[in-house]
């Protein structure tokens, strides 16, 4: 017969073994679960948009850091082999740049590429993507990859200002590119670039009998690839209202963001003139300009503003593209 003290000692010993094994297993699993990766985002102050556009700086004040995990280490480093890891994504409200984010918890056994999307906090919230005031969606294909990941408009006529970049990884301050395997020495940095284009249309000399003028597009791009702004979705041969204005001192002015169309999805523009119960449509006829306009169709390129001006008396004859403001040219620069 064993004494009560002996039985108690045996039980305590068994409990200690079980507890030790549990602690060892938890520690091992935790150590393999991930590693913190510091991320810093550097975005310098851009120059003002042209006063004829809207005279404001960039509108981005929120960023989403979205990791894309490699499907297999044996696969190539092409974007198609990286899939979004939403559970590791982090969203931050930004009041100033440079912005230094917290850390990312990533698997130590898989390679990653990190995409950063910049937008306005009133346009989208990753933590509440179905909010009623949401202006766009992250709309990947049925099999989402970095190659097809899309920013999609919720309304074709309401276009937010988008920025994005792919983060560059540094190992002990040595650049190793956009693909990396997480280690404690890895740090990431990126420069957000503007993805949207701009359109400015001004009509002077509008007669007093004109009640209002509506600017209409023949077609609009509705979704772009998040990495570079390439059009992925559009609405063909659909008349879409860009804006409606009542003349002030005989002038109407439209200033709107546009998604890039590239040449494949360039669009004509129209002016619907309202007076009394009547409405008349006029094609916005413009001069041909290499890379911008051809046969009265406009090609919109990211970070480029197309300025169109004309007098109402020439509405049947044609307007003029006074300038096409490009990256590193004139006034409307991307964030670099």
Short mmCIF file of C-alpha atoms in Angstrom, two decimals:
data_model
loop_
_atom_site.label_atom_id
_atom_site.label_comp_id
_atom_site.label_asym_id
_atom_site.label_seq_id
_atom_site.Cartn_x
_atom_site.Cartn_y
_atom_site.Cartn_z
CA UNK A 1 0.00 0.00 0.00
CA UNK A 2 1.41 3.36 -1.09
CA UNK A 3 1.27 6.28 1.29
CA UNK A 4 -0.76 9.39 0.41
CA UNK A 5 2.44 11.46 0.24
CA UNK A 6 3.98 9.00 -2.29
CA UNK A 7 0.86 9.16 -4.49
CA UNK A 8 0.88 12.95 -4.30
CA UNK A 9 4.53 13.08 -5.37
CA UNK A 10 3.83 10.81 -8.35
CA UNK A 11 0.89 12.98 -9.46
CA UNK A 12 2.91 16.18 -9.14
CA UNK A 13 5.69 14.61 -11.21
CA UNK A 14 3.27 13.61 -13.97
CA UNK A 15 1.75 17.07 -14.03
CA UNK A 16 5.19 18.66 -14.30
CA UNK A 17 6.07 16.44 -17.29
CA UNK A 18 2.80 17.25 -19.06
CA UNK A 19 3.19 20.97 -18.35
CA UNK A 20 6.80 21.00 -19.56
CA UNK A 21 5.92 19.18 -22.79
CA UNK A 22 3.00 21.54 -23.44
CA UNK A 23 5.17 24.60 -22.89
CA UNK A 24 7.88 23.22 -25.14
CA UNK A 25 5.38 22.47 -27.92
CA UNK A 26 3.76 25.91 -27.69
CA UNK A 27 7.13 27.63 -27.82
CA UNK A 28 8.19 25.61 -30.87
CA UNK A 29 4.96 26.31 -32.72
CA UNK A 30 5.17 30.03 -31.93
CA UNK A 31 8.75 30.22 -33.13
CA UNK A 32 7.74 28.80 -36.51
CA UNK A 33 4.60 30.88 -36.90
CA UNK A 34 6.14 34.09 -38.10
CA UNK A 35 8.60 36.88 -37.71
CA UNK A 36 8.11 40.62 -37.38
CA UNK A 37 9.15 42.58 -40.45
CA UNK A 38 9.62 46.32 -40.03
CA UNK A 39 8.02 48.44 -42.72
CA UNK A 40 8.69 52.07 -43.46
CA UNK A 41 6.97 54.01 -46.20
CA UNK A 42 8.63 57.14 -47.55
CA UNK A 43 6.41 59.53 -49.48
CA UNK A 44 7.68 63.03 -50.09
CA UNK A 45 5.44 66.06 -50.49
CA UNK A 46 4.30 66.46 -54.12
CA UNK A 47 3.85 69.73 -55.94
CA UNK A 48 0.39 71.21 -56.23
CA UNK A 49 -1.94 70.21 -59.00
CA UNK A 50 -2.46 72.97 -61.57
CA UNK A 51 -4.81 75.69 -60.32
CA UNK A 52 -6.97 75.03 -63.37
CA UNK A 53 -7.49 71.48 -62.12
CA UNK A 54 -8.42 71.69 -58.45
CA UNK A 55 -5.49 73.34 -56.70
CA UNK A 56 -5.10 70.68 -54.04
CA UNK A 57 -2.39 68.24 -53.04
CA UNK A 58 -2.82 64.50 -53.03
CA UNK A 59 -5.83 63.19 -51.10
CA UNK A 60 -4.30 59.96 -49.77
CA UNK A 61 -4.40 59.75 -45.97
CA UNK A 62 -4.82 56.00 -45.47
CA UNK A 63 -2.70 53.10 -46.63
CA UNK A 64 -3.20 49.35 -46.82
CA UNK A 65 -0.17 47.09 -46.55
CA UNK A 66 -1.14 43.81 -48.24
CA UNK A 67 1.28 40.85 -48.28
CA UNK A 68 1.22 38.40 -51.19
CA UNK A 69 2.55 34.95 -50.33
CA UNK A 70 4.29 32.69 -52.82
CA UNK A 71 2.26 29.59 -53.64
CA UNK A 72 5.32 27.37 -53.83
CA UNK A 73 8.99 28.06 -53.30
CA UNK A 74 9.68 25.98 -56.41
CA UNK A 75 7.57 28.29 -58.59
CA UNK A 76 8.97 31.25 -60.52
CA UNK A 77 8.93 34.73 -59.01
CA UNK A 78 6.23 35.93 -61.47
CA UNK A 79 3.32 37.85 -59.90
CA UNK A 80 0.89 35.10 -60.90
CA UNK A 81 2.51 32.84 -58.28
CA UNK A 82 1.80 35.18 -55.36
CA UNK A 83 -1.59 35.20 -53.62
CA UNK A 84 -2.99 37.72 -51.09
CA UNK A 85 -2.68 36.91 -47.42
CA UNK A 86 -5.49 39.03 -46.03
CA UNK A 87 -4.94 37.96 -42.41
CA UNK A 88 -1.51 39.60 -42.46
CA UNK A 89 -2.73 42.86 -44.03
CA UNK A 90 -2.63 46.09 -42.05
CA UNK A 91 -4.38 49.40 -42.62
CA UNK A 92 -3.13 52.72 -41.24
CA UNK A 93 -4.45 56.27 -41.20
CA UNK A 94 -1.66 58.64 -42.18
CA UNK A 95 -1.34 62.28 -41.17
CA UNK A 96 2.13 62.93 -42.61
CA UNK A 97 4.89 61.33 -44.64
CA UNK A 98 7.39 59.73 -44.28
CA UNK A 99 5.25 57.16 -42.48
CA UNK A 100 6.75 54.42 -40.36
CA UNK A 101 4.43 51.48 -39.94
CA UNK A 102 4.34 48.82 -37.29
CA UNK A 103 5.52 45.31 -38.05
CA UNK A 104 4.12 42.51 -40.17
CA UNK A 105 3.77 38.95 -38.95
CA UNK A 106 4.75 36.67 -41.81
CA UNK A 107 5.65 33.01 -42.24
CA UNK A 108 9.39 32.34 -42.11
CA UNK A 109 9.16 29.51 -44.63
CA UNK A 110 7.46 31.33 -47.54
CA UNK A 111 8.57 34.14 -49.83
CA UNK A 112 6.50 37.33 -50.07
CA UNK A 113 5.89 40.43 -52.12
CA UNK A 114 4.28 43.41 -50.39
CA UNK A 115 1.85 45.77 -52.13
CA UNK A 116 0.90 49.11 -50.60
CA UNK A 117 -2.27 50.94 -51.68
CA UNK A 118 -2.88 54.58 -50.80
CA UNK A 119 -6.35 56.17 -50.76
CA UNK A 120 -8.57 58.53 -48.80
CA UNK A 121 -10.12 57.26 -45.58
CA UNK A 122 -13.54 58.50 -46.74
CA UNK A 123 -13.34 56.28 -49.83
CA UNK A 124 -12.53 52.86 -48.35
CA UNK A 125 -12.05 51.01 -45.08
CA UNK A 126 -10.41 47.57 -45.17
CA UNK A 127 -11.99 46.73 -41.83
CA UNK A 128 -15.47 47.60 -43.16
CA UNK A 129 -15.36 47.16 -46.96
CA UNK A 130 -19.15 47.10 -47.40
CA UNK A 131 -19.80 50.49 -45.77
CA UNK A 132 -22.42 52.54 -47.64
CA UNK A 133 -19.98 55.33 -48.52
CA UNK A 134 -17.33 52.99 -49.94
CA UNK A 135 -16.22 54.23 -53.37
CA UNK A 136 -14.18 51.23 -54.51
CA UNK A 137 -13.54 47.57 -53.82
CA UNK A 138 -10.59 45.21 -53.83
CA UNK A 139 -11.91 42.94 -56.55
CA UNK A 140 -9.57 40.10 -57.43
CA UNK A 141 -10.54 37.34 -59.84
CA UNK A 142 -11.91 34.02 -58.61
CA UNK A 143 -8.29 32.91 -58.20
CA UNK A 144 -6.67 36.13 -56.93
CA UNK A 145 -3.00 36.73 -57.55
CA UNK A 146 -0.74 39.75 -57.59
CA UNK A 147 -1.01 39.70 -61.39
CA UNK A 148 -4.79 40.27 -61.48
CA UNK A 149 -5.49 42.09 -58.23
CA UNK A 150 -7.89 44.91 -59.06
CA UNK A 151 -9.12 48.23 -57.69
CA UNK A 152 -12.73 48.37 -58.87
CA UNK A 153 -15.02 51.40 -58.80
CA UNK A 154 -18.37 50.98 -57.07
CA UNK A 155 -19.75 53.68 -59.38
CA UNK A 156 -18.14 54.43 -62.78
CA UNK A 157 -18.71 58.18 -62.32
CA UNK A 158 -17.16 58.45 -58.86
CA UNK A 159 -13.40 58.07 -59.13
CA UNK A 160 -11.19 58.29 -56.03
CA UNK A 161 -7.51 59.13 -56.12
CA UNK A 162 -5.42 55.96 -55.96
CA UNK A 163 -1.74 55.46 -55.21
CA UNK A 164 0.21 52.22 -55.01
CA UNK A 165 3.67 50.72 -54.90
CA UNK A 166 5.47 47.43 -54.47
CA UNK A 167 7.74 47.49 -51.45
CA UNK A 168 11.46 46.90 -51.87
CA UNK A 169 13.07 44.59 -49.32
CA UNK A 170 16.40 45.34 -47.68
CA UNK A 171 18.56 42.83 -45.83
CA UNK A 172 21.03 44.65 -43.59
CA UNK A 173 20.51 47.76 -45.75
CA UNK A 174 21.27 45.86 -48.99
CA UNK A 175 18.41 45.85 -51.52
CA UNK A 176 17.22 42.37 -52.46
CA UNK A 177 14.24 43.38 -54.62
CA UNK A 178 10.48 43.06 -54.17
CA UNK A 179 10.54 39.33 -53.33
CA UNK A 180 11.95 38.28 -49.99
CA UNK A 181 12.00 35.52 -47.41
CA UNK A 182 11.16 36.94 -43.96
CA UNK A 183 14.05 37.32 -41.57
CA UNK A 184 14.57 39.57 -38.59
CA UNK A 185 17.00 41.67 -40.63
CA UNK A 186 14.47 42.43 -43.38
CA UNK A 187 13.09 45.95 -43.73
CA UNK A 188 10.76 47.24 -46.42
CA UNK A 189 10.37 50.62 -48.03
CA UNK A 190 8.26 51.99 -50.86
CA UNK A 191 7.31 55.14 -52.78
CA UNK A 192 3.63 55.56 -53.58
CA UNK A 193 2.84 56.49 -57.18
CA UNK A 194 -0.40 58.05 -58.42
CA UNK A 195 -2.52 55.64 -60.49
CA UNK A 196 -5.25 58.00 -61.66
CA UNK A 197 -5.34 60.49 -64.52
CA UNK A 198 -7.06 63.87 -64.61
CA UNK A 199 -9.42 65.71 -66.95
CA UNK A 200 -10.08 69.45 -67.06
CA UNK A 201 -12.67 70.89 -69.48
CA UNK A 202 -13.48 74.61 -69.53
CA UNK A 203 -16.08 76.26 -71.76
CA UNK A 204 -16.23 80.05 -71.85
CA UNK A 205 -18.73 82.42 -73.43
CA UNK A 206 -21.76 80.34 -72.42
CA UNK A 207 -24.95 82.26 -73.35
CA UNK A 208 -27.41 83.27 -70.65
CA UNK A 209 -30.17 81.11 -72.15
CA UNK A 210 -28.18 77.91 -71.35
CA UNK A 211 -29.40 76.43 -68.07
CA UNK A 212 -26.63 73.87 -67.58
CA UNK A 213 -24.03 71.76 -69.38
CA UNK A 214 -23.26 68.11 -68.65
CA UNK A 215 -19.95 66.48 -69.56
CA UNK A 216 -20.41 62.89 -70.74
CA UNK A 217 -17.93 60.13 -71.62
CA UNK A 218 -18.53 57.53 -74.30
CA UNK A 219 -17.03 54.85 -72.08
CA UNK A 220 -15.23 54.64 -68.75
CA UNK A 221 -12.68 52.27 -67.27
CA UNK A 222 -14.14 50.79 -64.07
CA UNK A 223 -11.25 48.71 -62.73
CA UNK A 224 -7.45 48.86 -62.83
CA UNK A 225 -4.65 46.53 -61.82
CA UNK A 226 -3.49 47.67 -58.40
CA UNK A 227 0.20 47.31 -59.17
CA UNK A 228 0.42 49.59 -62.20
CA UNK A 229 -2.98 51.04 -63.20
CA UNK A 230 -3.49 48.86 -66.29
CA UNK A 231 -7.22 48.77 -67.22
CA UNK A 232 -8.84 45.45 -66.29
CA UNK A 233 -12.56 46.36 -66.51
CA UNK A 234 -14.51 48.91 -68.52
CA UNK A 235 -17.94 49.75 -69.86
CA UNK A 236 -18.06 50.04 -73.64
CA UNK A 237 -20.40 52.31 -75.57
CA UNK A 238 -22.15 53.50 -72.42
CA UNK A 239 -22.77 57.21 -71.99
CA UNK A 240 -21.55 58.11 -68.53
CA UNK A 241 -22.04 61.49 -66.89
CA UNK A 242 -18.80 62.95 -65.59
CA UNK A 243 -20.34 66.12 -64.17
CA UNK A 244 -22.98 68.80 -64.53
CA UNK A 245 -22.33 72.55 -64.25
CA UNK A 246 -24.29 75.79 -64.35
CA UNK A 247 -22.35 78.64 -65.95
CA UNK A 248 -20.83 81.25 -63.66
CA UNK A 249 -20.00 84.49 -65.46
CA UNK A 250 -20.45 82.61 -68.71
CA UNK A 251 -18.02 79.80 -67.85
CA UNK A 252 -18.37 76.14 -66.92
CA UNK A 253 -15.37 74.17 -65.63
CA UNK A 254 -15.07 70.43 -65.04
CA UNK A 255 -12.18 68.92 -63.07
CA UNK A 256 -12.31 65.19 -62.49
CA UNK A 257 -10.08 62.23 -61.80
CA UNK A 258 -10.18 59.54 -64.49
CA UNK A 259 -8.91 55.97 -64.47
CA UNK A 260 -6.21 55.30 -67.07
CA UNK A 261 -7.61 54.03 -70.37
CA UNK A 262 -4.43 53.48 -72.35
CA UNK A 263 -4.97 53.60 -76.08
CA UNK A 264 -7.13 50.45 -76.14
CA UNK A 265 -9.97 52.10 -74.20
CA UNK A 266 -9.71 55.75 -75.20
CA UNK A 267 -13.00 57.62 -75.17
CA UNK A 268 -14.86 60.43 -76.84
CA UNK A 269 -16.38 63.19 -74.72
CA UNK A 270 -19.71 64.96 -75.21
CA UNK A 271 -21.38 68.12 -73.94
CA UNK A 272 -25.12 67.93 -73.28
CA UNK A 273 -26.46 71.50 -73.37
CA UNK A 274 -29.75 72.08 -71.52
CA UNK A 275 -31.99 75.09 -72.11
CA UNK A 276 -35.66 75.11 -71.20
CA UNK A 277 -37.13 71.74 -72.13
CA UNK A 278 -34.50 71.18 -74.81
CA UNK A 279 -31.18 69.36 -74.75
CA UNK A 280 -28.58 69.17 -77.49
CA UNK A 281 -25.50 66.96 -77.57
CA UNK A 282 -22.18 68.12 -79.01
CA UNK A 283 -19.06 66.04 -79.50
CA UNK A 284 -16.01 67.56 -77.84
CA UNK A 285 -13.82 67.92 -80.91
CA UNK A 286 -10.14 68.38 -80.16
CA UNK A 287 -6.87 68.56 -82.03
CA UNK A 288 -4.81 65.41 -82.45
CA UNK A 289 -1.94 65.21 -79.99
CA UNK A 290 0.46 62.27 -79.95
CA UNK A 291 -0.26 59.92 -77.07
CA UNK A 292 -3.21 62.00 -75.87
CA UNK A 293 -5.88 62.46 -78.55
CA UNK A 294 -6.77 61.02 -81.92
CA UNK A 295 -9.97 61.44 -83.98
CA UNK A 296 -11.59 63.25 -81.02
CA UNK A 297 -10.92 60.34 -78.63
CA UNK A 298 -8.88 60.93 -75.48
CA UNK A 299 -6.32 58.54 -74.05
CA UNK A 300 -5.93 58.87 -70.29
CA UNK A 301 -2.59 57.91 -68.78
CA UNK A 302 -1.86 57.62 -65.07
CA UNK A 303 -0.54 60.81 -63.51
CA UNK A 304 -1.41 62.86 -66.57
CA UNK A 305 -3.94 65.70 -66.72
CA UNK A 306 -5.58 66.52 -70.06
CA UNK A 307 -6.69 70.18 -70.21
CA UNK A 308 -9.33 71.07 -72.81
CA UNK A 309 -10.52 74.65 -73.34
CA UNK A 310 -12.84 76.33 -75.81
CA UNK A 311 -15.41 79.04 -76.40
CA UNK A 312 -19.08 78.15 -76.62
CA UNK A 313 -19.26 79.87 -80.01
CA UNK A 314 -16.95 77.12 -81.35
CA UNK A 315 -18.88 74.22 -79.85
CA UNK A 316 -19.60 72.85 -83.32
CA UNK A 317 -16.07 73.37 -84.59
CA UNK A 318 -13.71 72.14 -81.92
CA UNK A 319 -11.83 72.85 -78.72
CA UNK A 320 -8.13 72.84 -77.96
CA UNK A 321 -5.99 70.68 -75.72
CA UNK A 322 -3.86 73.42 -74.24
CA UNK A 323 -1.47 71.07 -72.48
CA UNK A 324 -1.02 67.52 -71.34
CA UNK A 325 0.73 67.56 -67.98
CA UNK A 326 2.92 64.52 -67.48
CA UNK A 327 5.02 62.96 -64.77
CA UNK A 328 8.23 64.98 -64.33
CA UNK A 329 6.87 67.62 -66.70
CA UNK A 330 5.02 70.88 -65.97
CA UNK A 331 3.12 70.85 -62.68
CA UNK A 332 1.22 67.65 -61.89
CA UNK A 333 3.74 65.21 -60.54
CA UNK A 334 3.26 61.90 -58.87
CA UNK A 335 4.41 61.26 -55.34
CA UNK A 336 8.03 60.19 -55.76
#
